[in-house]
Structures are given as C-alpha cells and as structure tokens.
mmCIF file of N, CA and C and ligand atoms in Angstrom:
data_model
loop_
_atom_site.group_PDB
_atom_site.id
_atom_site.type_symbol
_atom_site.label_atom_id
_atom_site.label_comp_id
_atom_site.label_asym_id
_atom_site.label_seq_id
_atom_site.Cartn_x
_atom_site.Cartn_y
_atom_site.Cartn_z
ATOM 1 N N MET P 18 107.275 106.215 106.736
ATOM 2 C CA MET P 18 105.917 106.763 106.646
ATOM 3 C C MET P 18 105.016 105.766 105.936
ATOM 4 N N GLU P 19 103.844 105.570 106.465
ATOM 5 C CA GLU P 19 102.960 104.574 105.862
ATOM 6 C C GLU P 19 102.443 105.043 104.504
ATOM 7 N N ASN P 20 102.395 104.104 103.602
ATOM 8 C CA ASN P 20 101.958 104.395 102.246
ATOM 9 C C ASN P 20 100.531 103.905 102.062
ATOM 10 N N LYS P 21 99.591 104.845 102.023
ATOM 11 C CA LYS P 21 98.187 104.478 101.812
ATOM 12 C C LYS P 21 97.732 104.887 100.412
ATOM 13 N N ASN P 22 98.700 105.100 99.518
ATOM 14 C CA ASN P 22 98.377 105.539 98.158
ATOM 15 C C ASN P 22 97.901 104.391 97.283
ATOM 16 N N ILE P 23 96.760 104.580 96.686
ATOM 17 C CA ILE P 23 96.246 103.618 95.713
ATOM 18 C C ILE P 23 96.054 104.347 94.386
ATOM 19 N N LEU P 24 96.635 103.790 93.348
ATOM 20 C CA LEU P 24 96.466 104.367 92.012
ATOM 21 C C LEU P 24 95.282 103.689 91.334
ATOM 22 N N VAL P 25 94.316 104.506 90.909
ATOM 23 C CA VAL P 25 93.176 103.981 90.165
ATOM 24 C C VAL P 25 93.299 104.459 88.724
ATOM 25 N N ILE P 26 93.358 103.519 87.793
ATOM 26 C CA ILE P 26 93.398 103.846 86.367
ATOM 27 C C ILE P 26 92.040 103.473 85.798
ATOM 28 N N GLU P 27 91.252 104.481 85.482
ATOM 29 C CA GLU P 27 89.840 104.282 85.122
ATOM 30 C C GLU P 27 89.404 105.457 84.266
ATOM 31 N N ASP P 28 88.874 105.182 83.074
ATOM 32 C CA ASP P 28 88.514 106.284 82.174
ATOM 33 C C ASP P 28 87.102 106.813 82.399
ATOM 34 N N ASN P 29 86.287 106.043 83.129
ATOM 35 C CA ASN P 29 84.897 106.459 83.318
ATOM 36 C C ASN P 29 84.774 107.346 84.560
ATOM 37 N N LYS P 30 84.296 108.573 84.346
ATOM 38 C CA LYS P 30 84.261 109.560 85.436
ATOM 39 C C LYS P 30 83.362 109.123 86.587
ATOM 40 N N LEU P 31 82.242 108.490 86.248
ATOM 41 C CA LEU P 31 81.324 108.035 87.294
ATOM 42 C C LEU P 31 81.954 106.924 88.130
ATOM 43 N N ASN P 32 82.638 106.000 87.442
ATOM 44 C CA ASN P 32 83.306 104.923 88.168
ATOM 45 C C ASN P 32 84.418 105.476 89.052
ATOM 46 N N MET P 33 85.114 106.491 88.537
ATOM 47 C CA MET P 33 86.181 107.114 89.329
ATOM 48 C C MET P 33 85.597 107.766 90.575
ATOM 49 N N LYS P 34 84.442 108.398 90.405
ATOM 50 C CA LYS P 34 83.779 109.061 91.525
ATOM 51 C C LYS P 34 83.370 108.027 92.580
ATOM 52 N N LEU P 35 82.851 106.913 92.100
ATOM 53 C CA LEU P 35 82.452 105.830 92.993
ATOM 54 C C LEU P 35 83.673 105.322 93.764
ATOM 55 N N MET P 36 84.770 105.154 93.037
ATOM 56 C CA MET P 36 86.009 104.662 93.636
ATOM 57 C C MET P 36 86.521 105.634 94.697
ATOM 58 N N ARG P 37 86.380 106.921 94.391
ATOM 59 C CA ARG P 37 86.790 107.967 95.331
ATOM 60 C C ARG P 37 86.065 107.794 96.661
ATOM 61 N N GLY P 38 84.761 107.536 96.567
ATOM 62 C CA GLY P 38 83.952 107.341 97.765
ATOM 63 C C GLY P 38 84.361 106.097 98.533
ATOM 64 N N VAL P 39 84.603 105.022 97.813
ATOM 65 C CA VAL P 39 84.984 103.756 98.450
ATOM 66 C C VAL P 39 86.314 103.907 99.180
ATOM 67 N N LEU P 40 87.286 104.510 98.499
ATOM 68 C CA LEU P 40 88.620 104.616 99.091
ATOM 69 C C LEU P 40 88.634 105.572 100.276
ATOM 70 N N ARG P 41 87.752 106.553 100.251
ATOM 71 C CA ARG P 41 87.647 107.477 101.379
ATOM 72 C C ARG P 41 87.167 106.723 102.623
ATOM 73 N N LEU P 42 86.240 105.794 102.412
ATOM 74 C CA LEU P 42 85.735 104.974 103.521
ATOM 75 C C LEU P 42 86.874 104.234 104.222
ATOM 76 N N GLY P 43 87.845 103.794 103.428
ATOM 77 C CA GLY P 43 88.964 103.045 103.997
ATOM 78 C C GLY P 43 90.133 103.938 104.370
ATOM 79 N N ASP P 44 89.944 105.279 104.245
ATOM 80 C CA ASP P 44 90.989 106.232 104.591
ATOM 81 C C ASP P 44 92.247 106.059 103.729
ATOM 82 N N TYR P 45 92.038 105.690 102.461
ATOM 83 C CA TYR P 45 93.169 105.558 101.545
ATOM 84 C C TYR P 45 93.332 106.845 100.755
ATOM 85 N N GLN P 46 94.513 107.020 100.220
ATOM 86 C CA GLN P 46 94.818 108.186 99.401
ATOM 87 C C GLN P 46 94.691 107.789 97.938
ATOM 88 N N LEU P 47 93.812 108.449 97.216
ATOM 89 C CA LEU P 47 93.565 108.084 95.824
ATOM 90 C C LEU P 47 94.428 108.895 94.860
ATOM 91 N N ILE P 48 95.104 108.192 93.964
ATOM 92 C CA ILE P 48 95.805 108.827 92.854
ATOM 93 C C ILE P 48 94.997 108.474 91.616
ATOM 94 N N GLU P 49 94.563 109.475 90.848
ATOM 95 C CA GLU P 49 93.660 109.226 89.732
ATOM 96 C C GLU P 49 94.367 109.345 88.384
ATOM 97 N N ALA P 50 94.130 108.352 87.529
ATOM 98 C CA ALA P 50 94.604 108.432 86.150
ATOM 99 C C ALA P 50 93.461 107.988 85.243
ATOM 100 N N PHE P 51 93.215 108.767 84.183
ATOM 101 C CA PHE P 51 92.105 108.456 83.292
ATOM 102 C C PHE P 51 92.553 107.732 82.021
ATOM 103 N N ASP P 52 93.864 107.500 81.897
ATOM 104 C CA ASP P 52 94.351 106.660 80.797
ATOM 105 C C ASP P 52 95.605 105.923 81.260
ATOM 106 N N ALA P 53 95.976 104.894 80.518
ATOM 107 C CA ALA P 53 97.056 103.993 80.926
ATOM 108 C C ALA P 53 98.413 104.700 80.968
ATOM 109 N N GLU P 54 98.680 105.537 79.962
ATOM 110 C CA GLU P 54 99.979 106.204 79.890
ATOM 111 C C GLU P 54 100.203 107.079 81.124
ATOM 112 N N THR P 55 99.182 107.859 81.484
ATOM 113 C CA THR P 55 99.270 108.692 82.684
ATOM 114 C C THR P 55 99.423 107.822 83.928
ATOM 115 N N GLY P 56 98.694 106.712 83.950
ATOM 116 C CA GLY P 56 98.766 105.799 85.087
ATOM 117 C C GLY P 56 100.171 105.267 85.310
ATOM 118 N N ILE P 57 100.825 104.874 84.240
ATOM 119 C CA ILE P 57 102.181 104.328 84.354
ATOM 120 C C ILE P 57 103.130 105.411 84.881
ATOM 121 N N GLN P 58 102.997 106.621 84.351
ATOM 122 C CA GLN P 58 103.830 107.743 84.829
ATOM 123 C C GLN P 58 103.619 108.004 86.312
ATOM 124 N N LEU P 59 102.343 108.013 86.730
ATOM 125 C CA LEU P 59 102.035 108.304 88.139
ATOM 126 C C LEU P 59 102.515 107.182 89.044
ATOM 127 N N ALA P 60 102.458 105.941 88.547
ATOM 128 C CA ALA P 60 102.950 104.810 89.337
ATOM 129 C C ALA P 60 104.444 104.975 89.600
ATOM 130 N N ARG P 61 105.187 105.390 88.575
ATOM 131 C CA ARG P 61 106.631 105.586 88.719
ATOM 132 C C ARG P 61 106.934 106.704 89.716
ATOM 133 N N LYS P 62 106.146 107.787 89.648
ATOM 134 C CA LYS P 62 106.388 108.952 90.495
ATOM 135 C C LYS P 62 105.947 108.736 91.935
ATOM 136 N N GLN P 63 104.769 108.133 92.126
ATOM 137 C CA GLN P 63 104.133 108.162 93.448
ATOM 138 C C GLN P 63 104.194 106.841 94.195
ATOM 139 N N LYS P 64 104.652 105.774 93.551
ATOM 140 C CA LYS P 64 104.816 104.487 94.219
ATOM 141 C C LYS P 64 103.621 104.065 95.082
ATOM 142 N N PRO P 65 102.455 103.854 94.470
ATOM 143 C CA PRO P 65 101.309 103.385 95.257
ATOM 144 C C PRO P 65 101.580 101.967 95.767
ATOM 145 N N PHE P 66 100.876 101.559 96.825
ATOM 146 C CA PHE P 66 101.062 100.187 97.298
ATOM 147 C C PHE P 66 100.150 99.224 96.543
ATOM 148 N N LEU P 67 99.189 99.806 95.778
ATOM 149 C CA LEU P 67 98.236 98.992 95.026
ATOM 150 C C LEU P 67 97.752 99.770 93.804
ATOM 151 N N ILE P 68 97.500 99.035 92.723
ATOM 152 C CA ILE P 68 96.934 99.653 91.526
ATOM 153 C C ILE P 68 95.621 98.954 91.188
ATOM 154 N N LEU P 69 94.558 99.743 91.044
ATOM 155 C CA LEU P 69 93.276 99.216 90.576
ATOM 156 C C LEU P 69 93.153 99.610 89.110
ATOM 157 N N MET P 70 93.076 98.609 88.260
ATOM 158 C CA MET P 70 93.232 98.814 86.819
ATOM 159 C C MET P 70 91.974 98.452 86.049
ATOM 160 N N ASP P 71 91.351 99.455 85.468
ATOM 161 C CA ASP P 71 90.255 99.199 84.531
ATOM 162 C C ASP P 71 90.883 98.554 83.288
ATOM 163 N N ILE P 72 90.184 97.606 82.696
ATOM 164 C CA ILE P 72 90.740 96.943 81.505
ATOM 165 C C ILE P 72 90.394 97.713 80.232
ATOM 166 N N GLN P 73 89.148 98.155 80.111
ATOM 167 C CA GLN P 73 88.722 98.914 78.934
ATOM 168 C C GLN P 73 89.127 100.374 79.096
ATOM 169 N N LEU P 74 90.160 100.749 78.370
ATOM 170 C CA LEU P 74 90.646 102.131 78.435
ATOM 171 C C LEU P 74 90.845 102.639 77.010
ATOM 172 N N PRO P 75 90.746 103.963 76.797
ATOM 173 C CA PRO P 75 91.013 104.499 75.460
ATOM 174 C C PRO P 75 92.506 104.368 75.164
ATOM 175 N N GLY P 76 92.872 104.041 73.955
ATOM 176 C CA GLY P 76 94.292 103.863 73.628
ATOM 177 C C GLY P 76 94.789 102.567 74.230
ATOM 178 N N MET P 77 95.893 102.649 74.958
ATOM 179 C CA MET P 77 96.450 101.454 75.573
ATOM 180 C C MET P 77 95.469 100.893 76.597
ATOM 181 N N ASP P 78 95.179 99.592 76.503
ATOM 182 C CA ASP P 78 94.226 99.032 77.466
ATOM 183 C C ASP P 78 94.935 98.584 78.753
ATOM 184 N N GLY P 79 94.125 98.185 79.724
ATOM 185 C CA GLY P 79 94.662 97.852 81.045
ATOM 186 C C GLY P 79 95.558 96.626 81.038
ATOM 187 N N LEU P 80 95.314 95.708 80.111
ATOM 188 C CA LEU P 80 96.142 94.499 80.035
ATOM 189 C C LEU P 80 97.548 94.861 79.572
ATOM 190 N N GLU P 81 97.617 95.706 78.522
ATOM 191 C CA GLU P 81 98.909 96.135 77.997
ATOM 192 C C GLU P 81 99.664 96.962 79.058
ATOM 193 N N ALA P 82 98.925 97.836 79.731
ATOM 194 C CA ALA P 82 99.549 98.662 80.780
ATOM 195 C C ALA P 82 100.123 97.774 81.889
ATOM 196 N N THR P 83 99.388 96.727 82.235
ATOM 197 C CA THR P 83 99.865 95.811 83.286
ATOM 198 C C THR P 83 101.120 95.087 82.820
ATOM 199 N N ARG P 84 101.112 94.631 81.547
ATOM 200 C CA ARG P 84 102.298 93.956 81.007
ATOM 201 C C ARG P 84 103.533 94.863 81.095
ATOM 202 N N ILE P 85 103.348 96.134 80.738
ATOM 203 C CA ILE P 85 104.466 97.083 80.783
ATOM 204 C C ILE P 85 104.969 97.254 82.217
ATOM 205 N N MET P 86 104.036 97.399 83.146
ATOM 206 C CA MET P 86 104.442 97.624 84.545
ATOM 207 C C MET P 86 105.111 96.394 85.133
ATOM 208 N N LYS P 87 104.674 95.225 84.710
ATOM 209 C CA LYS P 87 105.239 93.997 85.274
ATOM 210 C C LYS P 87 106.618 93.663 84.693
ATOM 211 N N THR P 88 107.027 94.391 83.652
ATOM 212 C CA THR P 88 108.388 94.198 83.148
ATOM 213 C C THR P 88 109.291 95.365 83.561
ATOM 214 N N ASP P 89 108.757 96.264 84.390
ATOM 215 C CA ASP P 89 109.516 97.408 84.888
ATOM 216 C C ASP P 89 109.974 97.085 86.311
ATOM 217 N N SER P 90 111.298 97.034 86.505
ATOM 218 C CA SER P 90 111.817 96.600 87.811
ATOM 219 C C SER P 90 111.332 97.486 88.959
ATOM 220 N N LYS P 91 111.012 98.741 88.658
ATOM 221 C CA LYS P 91 110.556 99.652 89.714
ATOM 222 C C LYS P 91 109.070 99.469 90.037
ATOM 223 N N LEU P 92 108.343 98.847 89.130
ATOM 224 C CA LEU P 92 106.888 98.762 89.307
ATOM 225 C C LEU P 92 106.375 97.341 89.504
ATOM 226 N N LYS P 93 107.191 96.365 89.152
ATOM 227 C CA LYS P 93 106.673 94.993 89.070
ATOM 228 C C LYS P 93 106.170 94.425 90.399
ATOM 229 N N ASP P 94 106.643 94.993 91.526
ATOM 230 C CA ASP P 94 106.221 94.460 92.825
ATOM 231 C C ASP P 94 104.934 95.092 93.345
ATOM 232 N N ILE P 95 104.422 96.086 92.644
ATOM 233 C CA ILE P 95 103.158 96.692 93.061
ATOM 234 C C ILE P 95 102.011 95.815 92.548
ATOM 235 N N PRO P 96 101.171 95.295 93.454
ATOM 236 C CA PRO P 96 100.067 94.451 92.996
ATOM 237 C C PRO P 96 99.088 95.229 92.110
ATOM 238 N N VAL P 97 98.618 94.571 91.056
ATOM 239 C CA VAL P 97 97.638 95.166 90.154
ATOM 240 C C VAL P 97 96.357 94.338 90.213
ATOM 241 N N VAL P 98 95.253 94.989 90.585
ATOM 242 C CA VAL P 98 93.954 94.321 90.593
ATOM 243 C C VAL P 98 93.156 94.839 89.405
ATOM 244 N N ALA P 99 92.822 93.942 88.487
ATOM 245 C CA ALA P 99 92.050 94.322 87.309
ATOM 246 C C ALA P 99 90.591 94.513 87.696
ATOM 247 N N ILE P 100 89.990 95.582 87.166
ATOM 248 C CA ILE P 100 88.570 95.827 87.394
ATOM 249 C C ILE P 100 87.910 96.035 86.046
ATOM 250 N N THR P 101 86.916 95.199 85.748
ATOM 251 C CA THR P 101 86.277 95.330 84.445
ATOM 252 C C THR P 101 84.787 95.042 84.511
ATOM 253 N N GLY P 102 84.067 95.697 83.617
ATOM 254 C CA GLY P 102 82.636 95.479 83.525
ATOM 255 C C GLY P 102 82.314 94.316 82.602
ATOM 256 N N PHE P 103 83.316 93.883 81.874
ATOM 257 C CA PHE P 103 83.112 92.791 80.941
ATOM 258 C C PHE P 103 83.382 91.466 81.640
ATOM 259 N N ALA P 104 82.308 90.759 81.964
ATOM 260 C CA ALA P 104 82.480 89.463 82.633
ATOM 261 C C ALA P 104 82.500 88.368 81.571
ATOM 262 N N MET P 105 83.248 88.618 80.517
ATOM 263 C CA MET P 105 83.294 87.640 79.435
ATOM 264 C C MET P 105 84.190 86.485 79.813
ATOM 265 N N GLN P 106 83.826 85.332 79.265
ATOM 266 C CA GLN P 106 84.631 84.159 79.540
ATOM 267 C C GLN P 106 86.049 84.382 79.020
ATOM 268 N N GLY P 107 87.023 84.013 79.828
ATOM 269 C CA GLY P 107 88.395 84.178 79.410
ATOM 270 C C GLY P 107 89.027 85.475 79.881
ATOM 271 N N ASP P 108 88.190 86.419 80.350
ATOM 272 C CA ASP P 108 88.734 87.702 80.809
ATOM 273 C C ASP P 108 89.642 87.540 82.009
ATOM 274 N N ARG P 109 89.213 86.688 82.931
ATOM 275 C CA ARG P 109 90.014 86.452 84.131
ATOM 276 C C ARG P 109 91.391 85.905 83.741
ATOM 277 N N GLU P 110 91.377 84.924 82.840
ATOM 278 C CA GLU P 110 92.626 84.312 82.374
ATOM 279 C C GLU P 110 93.503 85.358 81.697
ATOM 280 N N LYS P 111 92.867 86.170 80.845
ATOM 281 C CA LYS P 111 93.635 87.206 80.132
ATOM 282 C C LYS P 111 94.285 88.173 81.113
ATOM 283 N N ALA P 112 93.525 88.554 82.145
ATOM 284 C CA ALA P 112 94.044 89.496 83.139
ATOM 285 C C ALA P 112 95.225 88.874 83.880
ATOM 286 N N LEU P 113 95.078 87.627 84.283
ATOM 287 C CA LEU P 113 96.139 86.967 85.048
ATOM 288 C C LEU P 113 97.372 86.728 84.170
ATOM 289 N N GLU P 114 97.123 86.361 82.902
ATOM 290 C CA GLU P 114 98.229 86.157 81.956
ATOM 291 C C GLU P 114 99.032 87.439 81.745
ATOM 292 N N SER P 115 98.323 88.566 81.794
ATOM 293 C CA SER P 115 98.997 89.855 81.579
ATOM 294 C C SER P 115 99.784 90.295 82.798
ATOM 295 N N GLY P 116 99.597 89.570 83.903
ATOM 296 C CA GLY P 116 100.377 89.894 85.090
ATOM 297 C C GLY P 116 99.555 90.482 86.235
ATOM 298 N N CYS P 117 98.240 90.639 86.017
ATOM 299 C CA CYS P 117 97.398 91.135 87.109
ATOM 300 C C CYS P 117 97.424 90.127 88.255
ATOM 301 N N ASP P 118 97.423 90.660 89.476
ATOM 302 C CA ASP P 118 97.490 89.799 90.655
ATOM 303 C C ASP P 118 96.113 89.306 91.068
ATOM 304 N N ASP P 119 95.102 90.019 90.634
ATOM 305 C CA ASP P 119 93.744 89.700 91.059
ATOM 306 C C ASP P 119 92.772 90.298 90.048
ATOM 307 N N TYR P 120 91.492 89.986 90.205
ATOM 308 C CA TYR P 120 90.509 90.358 89.214
ATOM 309 C C TYR P 120 89.171 90.597 89.902
ATOM 310 N N ILE P 121 88.572 91.750 89.668
ATOM 311 C CA ILE P 121 87.261 92.061 90.247
ATOM 312 C C ILE P 121 86.320 92.489 89.123
ATOM 313 N N THR P 122 85.097 91.972 89.152
ATOM 314 C CA THR P 122 84.118 92.301 88.124
ATOM 315 C C THR P 122 83.163 93.388 88.616
ATOM 316 N N LYS P 123 82.929 94.381 87.761
ATOM 317 C CA LYS P 123 81.939 95.412 88.041
ATOM 318 C C LYS P 123 80.546 94.872 87.730
ATOM 319 N N PRO P 124 79.485 95.212 88.430
ATOM 320 C CA PRO P 124 79.543 96.096 89.601
ATOM 321 C C PRO P 124 80.080 95.347 90.823
ATOM 322 N N PHE P 125 81.009 95.972 91.518
ATOM 323 C CA PHE P 125 81.604 95.291 92.660
ATOM 324 C C PHE P 125 80.882 95.664 93.945
ATOM 325 N N ASP P 126 81.021 94.792 94.935
ATOM 326 C CA ASP P 126 80.467 95.037 96.252
ATOM 327 C C ASP P 126 81.486 95.865 97.037
ATOM 328 N N VAL P 127 81.028 96.970 97.618
ATOM 329 C CA VAL P 127 81.931 97.907 98.297
ATOM 330 C C VAL P 127 82.704 97.215 99.424
ATOM 331 N N GLU P 128 81.976 96.425 100.214
ATOM 332 C CA GLU P 128 82.627 95.709 101.328
ATOM 333 C C GLU P 128 83.714 94.767 100.817
ATOM 334 N N ASP P 129 83.391 94.040 99.753
ATOM 335 C CA ASP P 129 84.351 93.089 99.179
ATOM 336 C C ASP P 129 85.593 93.809 98.677
ATOM 337 N N LEU P 130 85.364 94.937 97.992
ATOM 338 C CA LEU P 130 86.494 95.687 97.448
ATOM 339 C C LEU P 130 87.400 96.180 98.580
ATOM 340 N N LEU P 131 86.771 96.715 99.644
ATOM 341 C CA LEU P 131 87.563 97.216 100.772
ATOM 342 C C LEU P 131 88.334 96.084 101.440
ATOM 343 N N LYS P 132 87.707 94.909 101.506
ATOM 344 C CA LYS P 132 88.365 93.752 102.102
ATOM 345 C C LYS P 132 89.586 93.347 101.259
ATOM 346 N N THR P 133 89.398 93.333 99.945
ATOM 347 C CA THR P 133 90.499 92.991 99.033
ATOM 348 C C THR P 133 91.649 93.992 99.198
ATOM 349 N N ILE P 134 91.299 95.291 99.223
ATOM 350 C CA ILE P 134 92.317 96.331 99.364
ATOM 351 C C ILE P 134 93.064 96.165 100.685
ATOM 352 N N LYS P 135 92.311 95.933 101.747
ATOM 353 C CA LYS P 135 92.934 95.779 103.073
ATOM 354 C C LYS P 135 93.882 94.579 103.089
ATOM 355 N N GLY P 136 93.513 93.524 102.363
ATOM 356 C CA GLY P 136 94.383 92.363 102.258
ATOM 357 C C GLY P 136 95.746 92.745 101.707
ATOM 358 N N TYR P 137 95.758 93.562 100.664
ATOM 359 C CA TYR P 137 97.029 94.003 100.080
ATOM 360 C C TYR P 137 97.742 94.979 101.007
ATOM 361 N N TYR P 138 96.973 95.820 101.664
ATOM 362 C CA TYR P 138 97.579 96.786 102.587
ATOM 363 C C TYR P 138 98.250 96.056 103.752
ATOM 364 N N ASP P 139 97.575 95.081 104.316
ATOM 365 C CA ASP P 139 98.129 94.321 105.452
ATOM 366 C C ASP P 139 99.356 93.525 105.027
ATOM 367 N N ARG P 140 99.310 92.987 103.809
ATOM 368 C CA ARG P 140 100.435 92.210 103.302
ATOM 369 C C ARG P 140 101.686 93.093 103.217
ATOM 370 N N LYS P 141 101.439 94.333 102.733
ATOM 371 C CA LYS P 141 102.522 95.303 102.610
ATOM 372 C C LYS P 141 103.140 95.612 103.972
ATOM 373 N N GLU P 142 102.272 95.654 105.008
ATOM 374 C CA GLU P 142 102.732 96.003 106.343
ATOM 375 C C GLU P 142 103.521 94.881 106.998
ATOM 376 N N THR P 143 103.352 93.649 106.491
ATOM 377 C CA THR P 143 104.028 92.499 107.104
ATOM 378 C C THR P 143 105.494 92.465 106.712
ATOM 379 N N PRO P 144 106.379 92.590 107.680
ATOM 380 C CA PRO P 144 107.797 92.534 107.333
ATOM 381 C C PRO P 144 108.239 91.083 107.083
ATOM 382 N N ASN P 145 108.913 90.872 105.989
ATOM 383 C CA ASN P 145 109.502 89.536 105.783
ATOM 384 C C ASN P 145 110.666 89.584 104.814
HETATM 385 MN MN1 MN U 19 86.800 101.813 81.026
#
C-alpha cells in the first residue's frame, strides 16, 4: 500500500493550518504533532515517508528531535526536512549537522515545498 503519510512537527497553529492546506493540494496524508516528543512517538507508530520539522519548538527543539530520530534504527531512514522562520547564518549548517536531510526557510513558496515533497515521494517509490 502506498505511503503518503507526512509527519509535520510544528508548534504554531497557523503554520500547521497552512501546512494542512499545502499537503491537501498534493493529496498527502498529514500527521500532526505540536511538540517534538509527540512527533517522535508518532513517527515510530505511523512510519511517515517524510518528516517536516519546525526547529523552534517548546521544550525539545527540532534539532535535538532530529538527532534522536537519526540514531534510532527504525526512524533514521525517514528523510527530515527542517523548516524554520529563523534565516540566521549558520542555521542551515546546524540543521544539516543534526542530521536533517534538507532545509526550507519560512515563508516558503507553496510550489517549491510541493516540489521538494514530491522529490522525496518519488525517491521512495524508486525500487533499488
Ligand atoms: Mn515553532
């Protein structure tokens, strides 16, 4: 069965709502988590093919959550795309160092985001 599940870890309700709209356009199934701990649990349970990770989160931040997932044998192969409103210098490096596969800065372009997501979806579909 095809897996169109995308886990979004994002504490901002408006951003989550925006994400809901974007993912609906691409006919993806959204799994919502408003904090990192819940996100990690849902990733283990629901096995999304992609995780969109806000970096600024209450409690454990997105970088720490990514580090934890990338050392978990069950989760490490799920690509993590960091999404942050902070376009500070060094953020990209920090995200990649923590194990994020990619990095998108808010405000993002809807078309670009869908293209990025489709790239991961198509990669998943490629048998090798
Ligand atoms: Mn946030």
